[in-house]
mmCIF file of C-alpha atoms and ligand atoms in Angstrom:
data_model
loop_
_atom_site.group_PDB
_atom_site.id
_atom_site.type_symbol
_atom_site.label_atom_id
_atom_site.label_comp_id
_atom_site.label_asym_id
_atom_site.label_seq_id
_atom_site.Cartn_x
_atom_site.Cartn_y
_atom_site.Cartn_z
ATOM 1 C CA PHE A 94 199.691 -21.232 -0.476
ATOM 2 C CA LYS A 95 200.688 -17.934 -1.813
ATOM 3 C CA ARG A 96 198.178 -14.865 -1.817
ATOM 4 C CA SER A 97 198.207 -12.943 -4.947
ATOM 5 C CA LEU A 98 196.678 -9.584 -6.006
ATOM 6 C CA CYS A 99 195.986 -9.435 -9.466
ATOM 7 C CA PRO A 100 194.091 -6.105 -10.943
ATOM 8 C CA PRO A 101 191.803 -6.494 -12.908
ATOM 9 C CA PRO A 102 189.867 -9.764 -13.519
ATOM 10 C CA SER A 103 186.786 -8.577 -15.909
ATOM 11 C CA THR A 104 188.096 -9.658 -19.002
ATOM 12 C CA GLY A 105 190.933 -11.262 -21.008
ATOM 13 C CA ILE A 106 194.413 -11.684 -19.531
ATOM 14 C CA GLY A 107 193.566 -10.573 -16.096
ATOM 15 C CA ARG A 108 190.523 -12.808 -15.669
ATOM 16 C CA ASP A 109 192.513 -15.859 -16.924
ATOM 17 C CA THR A 110 195.499 -15.097 -14.778
ATOM 18 C CA VAL A 111 193.256 -14.912 -11.872
ATOM 19 C CA LYS A 112 191.595 -18.441 -12.700
ATOM 20 C CA ALA A 113 195.026 -19.815 -13.307
ATOM 21 C CA LEU A 114 196.493 -18.398 -10.088
ATOM 22 C CA ARG A 115 193.300 -19.836 -8.147
ATOM 23 C CA ASP A 116 193.549 -23.262 -9.953
ATOM 24 C CA SER A 117 196.964 -23.558 -8.721
ATOM 25 C CA GLY A 118 195.856 -23.269 -5.160
ATOM 26 C CA ALA A 119 197.038 -19.510 -4.571
ATOM 27 C CA GLN A 120 194.431 -17.133 -2.608
ATOM 28 C CA VAL A 121 193.429 -14.609 -4.779
ATOM 29 C CA VAL A 122 192.047 -10.855 -4.422
ATOM 30 C CA ALA A 123 190.767 -10.149 -8.024
ATOM 31 C CA VAL A 124 190.395 -6.445 -8.715
ATOM 32 C CA SER A 125 188.429 -4.795 -11.208
ATOM 33 C CA ARG A 126 186.161 -1.752 -11.894
ATOM 34 C CA THR A 127 182.857 -3.604 -12.991
ATOM 35 C CA LYS A 128 181.081 -5.249 -10.471
ATOM 36 C CA GLU A 129 179.458 -7.574 -12.739
ATOM 37 C CA ASP A 130 182.700 -9.044 -14.012
ATOM 38 C CA LEU A 131 183.562 -9.588 -10.087
ATOM 39 C CA VAL A 132 180.457 -11.450 -9.652
ATOM 40 C CA SER A 133 180.676 -13.728 -12.833
ATOM 41 C CA LEU A 134 184.413 -14.518 -11.679
ATOM 42 C CA SER A 135 183.503 -15.282 -8.133
ATOM 43 C CA LYS A 136 180.986 -17.916 -9.609
ATOM 44 C CA GLU A 137 183.523 -19.391 -11.711
ATOM 45 C CA ARG A 138 186.249 -19.595 -9.182
ATOM 46 C CA PRO A 139 184.797 -19.801 -5.661
ATOM 47 C CA GLY A 140 186.857 -18.400 -2.873
ATOM 48 C CA ILE A 141 188.470 -15.299 -4.782
ATOM 49 C CA GLU A 142 188.443 -12.180 -2.711
ATOM 50 C CA PRO A 143 186.713 -9.360 -5.232
ATOM 51 C CA VAL A 144 187.724 -5.742 -4.861
ATOM 52 C CA CYS A 145 185.587 -3.158 -7.057
ATOM 53 C CA VAL A 146 187.392 0.082 -7.531
ATOM 54 C CA ASP A 147 188.453 2.643 -10.284
ATOM 55 C CA LEU A 148 192.356 2.129 -10.319
ATOM 56 C CA GLY A 149 192.782 5.574 -11.906
ATOM 57 C CA ASP A 150 191.252 6.886 -8.690
ATOM 58 C CA TRP A 151 194.046 7.381 -6.357
ATOM 59 C CA GLU A 152 192.031 8.218 -3.170
ATOM 60 C CA ALA A 153 189.563 5.164 -4.026
ATOM 61 C CA THR A 154 192.052 2.710 -4.704
ATOM 62 C CA GLU A 155 193.770 3.790 -1.086
ATOM 63 C CA ARG A 156 190.516 3.434 0.295
ATOM 64 C CA ALA A 157 190.073 -0.036 -1.370
ATOM 65 C CA LEU A 158 193.621 -1.644 -1.102
ATOM 66 C CA GLY A 159 195.251 0.201 1.537
ATOM 67 C CA ASN A 160 194.284 -2.427 4.097
ATOM 68 C CA ILE A 161 194.702 -5.395 1.773
ATOM 69 C CA GLY A 162 196.855 -7.492 4.479
ATOM 70 C CA PRO A 163 199.503 -9.700 3.306
ATOM 71 C CA ILE A 164 200.209 -10.166 -0.563
ATOM 72 C CA ASP A 165 203.000 -12.221 -1.935
ATOM 73 C CA LEU A 166 202.434 -11.728 -5.684
ATOM 74 C CA LEU A 167 201.214 -8.951 -7.562
ATOM 75 C CA VAL A 168 199.848 -8.725 -11.270
ATOM 76 C CA ASN A 169 199.560 -5.249 -12.280
ATOM 77 C CA ASN A 170 197.366 -5.856 -15.426
ATOM 78 C CA ALA A 171 194.591 -2.992 -15.904
ATOM 79 C CA ALA A 172 194.958 -0.598 -18.838
ATOM 80 C CA VAL A 173 192.749 1.572 -21.010
ATOM 81 C CA LEU A 174 193.884 2.032 -24.991
ATOM 82 C CA LEU A 175 192.566 5.235 -26.135
ATOM 83 C CA GLU A 176 193.550 5.937 -29.530
ATOM 84 C CA GLN A 177 194.132 9.350 -30.990
ATOM 85 C CA PRO A 178 196.732 10.536 -33.228
ATOM 86 C CA PHE A 179 199.358 12.374 -31.975
ATOM 87 C CA LEU A 180 198.029 15.778 -33.248
ATOM 88 C CA GLU A 181 194.925 15.158 -31.714
ATOM 89 C CA VAL A 182 196.114 13.828 -28.188
ATOM 90 C CA SER A 183 193.931 15.445 -25.439
ATOM 91 C CA LYS A 184 194.835 16.173 -21.972
ATOM 92 C CA GLU A 185 191.800 14.169 -20.670
ATOM 93 C CA ALA A 186 192.987 10.826 -22.408
ATOM 94 C CA PHE A 187 196.453 11.401 -21.749
ATOM 95 C CA ASP A 188 195.931 12.082 -18.232
ATOM 96 C CA ARG A 189 193.465 8.891 -17.845
ATOM 97 C CA THR A 190 195.771 6.685 -19.499
ATOM 98 C CA ILE A 191 198.791 7.753 -17.140
ATOM 99 C CA ASN A 192 196.625 7.252 -14.173
ATOM 100 C CA VAL A 193 195.169 4.062 -14.905
ATOM 101 C CA ASN A 194 198.005 2.357 -16.773
ATOM 102 C CA LEU A 195 201.262 3.641 -14.958
ATOM 103 C CA ARG A 196 200.316 5.625 -11.597
ATOM 104 C CA SER A 197 198.220 2.732 -10.174
ATOM 105 C CA VAL A 198 201.141 0.354 -10.763
ATOM 106 C CA ILE A 199 203.233 2.961 -8.907
ATOM 107 C CA GLN A 200 200.439 2.998 -6.186
ATOM 108 C CA VAL A 201 199.441 -0.477 -5.691
ATOM 109 C CA SER A 202 203.063 -1.837 -6.057
ATOM 110 C CA GLN A 203 204.092 0.681 -3.167
ATOM 111 C CA MET A 204 201.227 -0.893 -0.781
ATOM 112 C CA VAL A 205 202.062 -4.519 -1.741
ATOM 113 C CA ALA A 206 205.928 -4.218 -1.349
ATOM 114 C CA LYS A 207 205.811 -2.328 1.953
ATOM 115 C CA GLY A 208 203.879 -4.729 3.462
ATOM 116 C CA MET A 209 206.286 -7.807 1.966
ATOM 117 C CA ILE A 210 209.121 -5.541 3.279
ATOM 118 C CA ALA A 211 207.676 -5.356 6.694
ATOM 119 C CA ARG A 212 206.845 -8.840 6.807
ATOM 120 C CA GLY A 213 210.472 -9.962 5.637
ATOM 121 C CA VAL A 214 209.211 -12.049 2.850
ATOM 122 C CA PRO A 215 210.041 -12.454 -0.658
ATOM 123 C CA GLY A 216 207.889 -11.483 -3.420
ATOM 124 C CA SER A 217 207.284 -11.200 -7.310
ATOM 125 C CA ILE A 218 205.454 -8.473 -9.175
ATOM 126 C CA VAL A 219 204.779 -8.665 -12.829
ATOM 127 C CA ASN A 220 203.815 -5.667 -14.856
ATOM 128 C CA VAL A 221 201.819 -6.333 -18.092
ATOM 129 C CA SER A 222 203.417 -4.130 -20.741
ATOM 130 C CA SER A 223 203.632 -4.560 -24.401
ATOM 131 C CA ILE A 224 205.447 -4.638 -27.715
ATOM 132 C CA VAL A 225 204.281 -0.955 -28.214
ATOM 133 C CA SER A 226 206.786 -0.021 -25.372
ATOM 134 C CA ARG A 227 209.390 -0.699 -27.849
ATOM 135 C CA ALA A 228 207.802 -0.323 -31.572
ATOM 136 C CA ALA A 229 205.505 2.327 -32.812
ATOM 137 C CA ILE A 230 202.294 1.947 -33.821
ATOM 138 C CA PHE A 231 199.891 4.584 -35.090
ATOM 139 C CA CYS A 232 197.331 6.425 -32.889
ATOM 140 C CA LEU A 233 198.755 4.718 -29.571
ATOM 141 C CA THR A 234 200.780 7.920 -28.287
ATOM 142 C CA SER A 235 199.269 7.740 -24.757
ATOM 143 C CA TYR A 236 199.005 3.995 -24.373
ATOM 144 C CA SER A 237 202.433 3.364 -25.812
ATOM 145 C CA SER A 238 204.021 5.941 -23.588
ATOM 146 C CA THR A 239 202.909 4.209 -20.632
ATOM 147 C CA LYS A 240 204.109 0.914 -21.685
ATOM 148 C CA GLY A 241 207.423 2.365 -22.453
ATOM 149 C CA ALA A 242 207.506 4.076 -18.802
ATOM 150 C CA MET A 243 206.615 0.779 -17.312
ATOM 151 C CA ASP A 244 209.516 -1.051 -18.718
ATOM 152 C CA MET A 245 211.667 1.371 -17.203
ATOM 153 C CA LEU A 246 209.521 1.583 -14.037
ATOM 154 C CA THR A 247 210.222 -2.310 -13.816
ATOM 155 C CA LYS A 248 213.600 -2.043 -14.034
ATOM 156 C CA ILE A 249 213.917 1.050 -11.237
ATOM 157 C CA MET A 250 211.610 -1.464 -8.905
ATOM 158 C CA ALA A 251 213.836 -4.295 -9.486
ATOM 159 C CA LEU A 252 216.792 -1.994 -8.486
ATOM 160 C CA GLU A 253 215.280 -0.576 -5.474
ATOM 161 C CA LEU A 254 213.312 -3.779 -4.321
ATOM 162 C CA GLY A 255 215.744 -6.536 -5.455
ATOM 163 C CA PRO A 256 217.852 -6.082 -2.286
ATOM 164 C CA HIS A 257 214.127 -7.102 -0.268
ATOM 165 C CA LYS A 258 214.096 -10.219 -2.325
ATOM 166 C CA ILE A 259 211.163 -8.609 -4.285
ATOM 167 C CA ARG A 260 211.661 -9.517 -8.010
ATOM 168 C CA VAL A 261 210.099 -6.905 -10.901
ATOM 169 C CA ASN A 262 209.589 -8.137 -14.524
ATOM 170 C CA THR A 263 207.381 -7.390 -17.525
ATOM 171 C CA VAL A 264 205.538 -9.465 -19.847
ATOM 172 C CA ASN A 265 205.214 -7.616 -23.481
ATOM 173 C CA PRO A 266 202.735 -9.297 -25.556
ATOM 174 C CA THR A 267 201.955 -8.578 -29.156
ATOM 175 C CA VAL A 268 198.171 -8.491 -30.171
ATOM 176 C CA VAL A 269 196.033 -10.714 -27.983
ATOM 177 C CA LEU A 270 192.354 -11.177 -29.231
ATOM 178 C CA THR A 271 190.821 -9.698 -26.254
ATOM 179 C CA HIS A 272 188.369 -6.782 -26.002
ATOM 180 C CA MET A 273 191.223 -4.395 -26.207
ATOM 181 C CA GLY A 274 193.099 -6.448 -29.020
ATOM 182 C CA ARG A 275 189.989 -6.484 -31.060
ATOM 183 C CA ARG A 276 190.095 -2.574 -30.900
ATOM 184 C CA VAL A 277 193.605 -2.732 -32.791
ATOM 185 C CA THR A 278 192.431 -5.854 -35.055
ATOM 186 C CA ASN A 279 189.479 -3.796 -36.295
ATOM 187 C CA HIS A 280 191.574 -2.013 -38.200
ATOM 188 C CA THR A 281 191.879 -4.631 -40.857
ATOM 189 C CA GLU A 282 195.078 -2.995 -42.727
ATOM 190 C CA LEU A 283 196.641 -2.692 -39.585
ATOM 191 C CA ALA A 284 195.970 -6.483 -38.564
ATOM 192 C CA LYS A 285 197.519 -7.797 -41.498
ATOM 193 C CA TYR A 286 200.526 -5.652 -41.404
ATOM 194 C CA LEU A 287 201.270 -6.818 -37.855
ATOM 195 C CA LYS A 288 200.410 -10.307 -38.486
ATOM 196 C CA GLU A 289 202.716 -10.519 -41.628
ATOM 197 C CA ARG A 290 205.602 -8.690 -39.741
ATOM 198 C CA THR A 291 205.317 -11.295 -37.051
ATOM 199 C CA PRO A 292 207.767 -14.574 -37.719
ATOM 200 C CA LEU A 293 205.115 -16.960 -36.355
ATOM 201 C CA ASN A 294 202.813 -15.433 -38.447
ATOM 202 C CA LYS A 295 199.971 -15.292 -35.816
ATOM 203 C CA PHE A 296 198.948 -12.958 -32.580
ATOM 204 C CA ALA A 297 199.136 -14.287 -29.186
ATOM 205 C CA GLU A 298 196.589 -16.251 -27.182
ATOM 206 C CA VAL A 299 195.774 -15.345 -23.825
ATOM 207 C CA GLU A 300 197.080 -18.509 -22.345
ATOM 208 C CA ASP A 301 200.553 -17.604 -24.092
ATOM 209 C CA VAL A 302 200.582 -14.289 -21.760
ATOM 210 C CA VAL A 303 199.175 -16.027 -18.730
ATOM 211 C CA ASN A 304 201.785 -18.537 -19.100
ATOM 212 C CA SER A 305 204.327 -16.065 -18.864
ATOM 213 C CA ILE A 306 203.149 -14.421 -16.087
ATOM 214 C CA LEU A 307 202.675 -17.602 -14.103
ATOM 215 C CA PHE A 308 206.487 -18.050 -14.716
ATOM 216 C CA LEU A 309 207.616 -14.807 -13.607
ATOM 217 C CA LEU A 310 205.574 -15.401 -10.628
ATOM 218 C CA SER A 311 206.981 -18.493 -9.680
ATOM 219 C CA ASP A 312 210.627 -19.580 -8.016
ATOM 220 C CA LYS A 313 211.280 -21.066 -11.549
ATOM 221 C CA SER A 314 212.356 -17.381 -12.517
ATOM 222 C CA ALA A 315 214.191 -17.056 -9.206
ATOM 223 C CA MET A 316 217.006 -15.246 -10.702
ATOM 224 C CA THR A 317 214.878 -13.132 -13.115
ATOM 225 C CA ASN A 318 214.585 -9.522 -12.189
ATOM 226 C CA GLY A 319 214.388 -5.941 -13.998
ATOM 227 C CA SER A 320 213.912 -8.129 -17.287
ATOM 228 C CA GLY A 321 210.928 -8.693 -19.584
ATOM 229 C CA ILE A 322 209.562 -11.930 -21.589
ATOM 230 C CA LEU A 323 208.449 -10.927 -25.200
ATOM 231 C CA VAL A 324 205.120 -12.844 -25.987
ATOM 232 C CA ASP A 325 205.395 -11.744 -29.685
ATOM 233 C CA GLY A 326 205.943 -14.464 -31.747
ATOM 234 C CA GLY A 327 209.312 -12.939 -32.899
ATOM 235 C CA TYR A 328 207.405 -9.296 -33.707
ATOM 236 C CA LEU A 329 210.415 -7.437 -32.238
ATOM 237 C CA ALA A 330 213.362 -9.611 -33.532
ATOM 238 C CA CYS A 331 212.910 -8.296 -36.937
HETATM 239 P P1 NDP B 634 190.915 -6.154 -21.589
HETATM 240 O O1 NDP B 634 190.160 -4.635 -21.898
HETATM 241 O O2 NDP B 634 190.112 -7.129 -21.920
HETATM 242 O O3 NDP B 634 191.167 -5.858 -20.094
HETATM 243 C C1 NDP B 634 191.552 -4.455 -19.434
HETATM 244 C C2 NDP B 634 191.034 -4.661 -18.156
HETATM 245 O O4 NDP B 634 191.318 -3.487 -17.351
HETATM 246 C C3 NDP B 634 189.403 -4.913 -18.073
HETATM 247 O O5 NDP B 634 188.996 -5.755 -16.871
HETATM 248 C C4 NDP B 634 189.234 -3.393 -17.287
HETATM 249 O O6 NDP B 634 188.106 -3.440 -16.593
HETATM 250 C C5 NDP B 634 190.329 -3.177 -16.756
HETATM 251 N N1 NDP B 634 190.575 -1.951 -16.540
HETATM 252 C C6 NDP B 634 190.478 -0.911 -17.373
HETATM 253 N N2 NDP B 634 190.514 0.482 -16.581
HETATM 254 C C7 NDP B 634 190.479 -0.009 -14.987
HETATM 255 C C8 NDP B 634 190.335 0.939 -14.305
HETATM 256 N N3 NDP B 634 190.309 2.325 -14.082
HETATM 257 N N4 NDP B 634 190.140 0.414 -12.815
HETATM 258 C C9 NDP B 634 190.226 -1.036 -12.693
HETATM 259 N N5 NDP B 634 190.146 -1.963 -13.742
HETATM 260 C C10 NDP B 634 190.431 -1.219 -14.985
HETATM 261 O O7 NDP B 634 192.416 -5.999 -21.992
HETATM 262 P P2 NDP B 634 193.787 -7.269 -22.174
HETATM 263 O O8 NDP B 634 192.895 -8.290 -21.315
HETATM 264 O O9 NDP B 634 193.986 -7.452 -23.442
HETATM 265 O O10 NDP B 634 194.614 -6.253 -21.320
HETATM 266 C C11 NDP B 634 195.098 -6.713 -20.196
HETATM 267 C C12 NDP B 634 196.588 -6.227 -20.162
HETATM 268 O O11 NDP B 634 197.504 -6.775 -21.488
HETATM 269 C C13 NDP B 634 196.683 -4.918 -20.339
HETATM 270 O O12 NDP B 634 197.489 -4.080 -19.421
HETATM 271 C C14 NDP B 634 197.039 -4.345 -21.848
HETATM 272 O O13 NDP B 634 197.644 -3.432 -21.976
HETATM 273 C C15 NDP B 634 197.974 -5.544 -21.968
HETATM 274 N N6 NDP B 634 198.054 -5.730 -23.487
HETATM 275 C C16 NDP B 634 197.140 -6.049 -24.192
HETATM 276 C C17 NDP B 634 197.257 -6.284 -25.633
HETATM 277 C C18 NDP B 634 196.231 -6.910 -26.408
HETATM 278 O O14 NDP B 634 196.322 -7.205 -27.701
HETATM 279 N N7 NDP B 634 195.037 -7.673 -25.875
HETATM 280 C C19 NDP B 634 198.721 -6.422 -26.044
HETATM 281 C C20 NDP B 634 199.847 -5.928 -25.342
HETATM 282 C C21 NDP B 634 199.479 -5.653 -24.036
HETATM 283 P P3 NDP B 634 186.575 -2.963 -17.143
HETATM 284 O O15 NDP B 634 186.226 -3.585 -18.357
HETATM 285 O O16 NDP B 634 185.916 -2.744 -15.767
HETATM 286 O O17 NDP B 634 187.129 -1.361 -17.746
#
């Protein structure tokens, strides 16, 4: 069975991805910042390997994951969303967003990919991006910038890691009603606009995103590399 690394499992998309991977027989290293979430997840899915770390902290991440051992599949899912109008974007919020949403992707992917290359095994990495990598939404300067950069980072990783048989792709969901998604839908007018602009006239379910992640991790997507799956109900088609 494959051994997978999936940060973080505490809520939403990360948590359900860990559960789905475990259910499919994978050994899963589950990474999160909040210990209680890892404890409850370990009870729900015995046998996962929990790692508690703030992925925005480079040194702490190195200590926690530097000797993680062989990994075949990686899902880079951790993110923060700090809303600020463009003219009020602060250094602190921007730096934090970059460090968690983007820098950690580079750091953890380097660790995992180096291990794959050293072992001479193929691998698959999925970066959880968003439709806001391509479509502007008010007050998401820092968050959207990291997702736009993540889409390009994914292509560069695909280019450089492809010769080692490591595939790298994104999933780009629309709003999903997790803790993070509800921060967006709390703005009633914005939620109404986003839903009405979506041809399927609904938001995505966590399961919709998890299914696309599983597809990209699996050999069923063996020729897909440097690409992305829109899980957006057609939002970006219009
Ligand atoms: P949640 O807020 O439910 O989950 C985010 C997770 O990231 C939490 O488990 C959180 O852990 C973890 N996390 C945040 N910062 C850190 C950190 N520094 N170190 C370790 N873990 C951290 O959001 P979603 O499940 O919705 O989001 C998952 C992914 O999906 C994200 O990449 C997000 O950008 C993307 N996405 C989400 C959409 C949505 O509408 N929900 C739409 C499009 C994309 P903790 O609770 O401990 O902070």
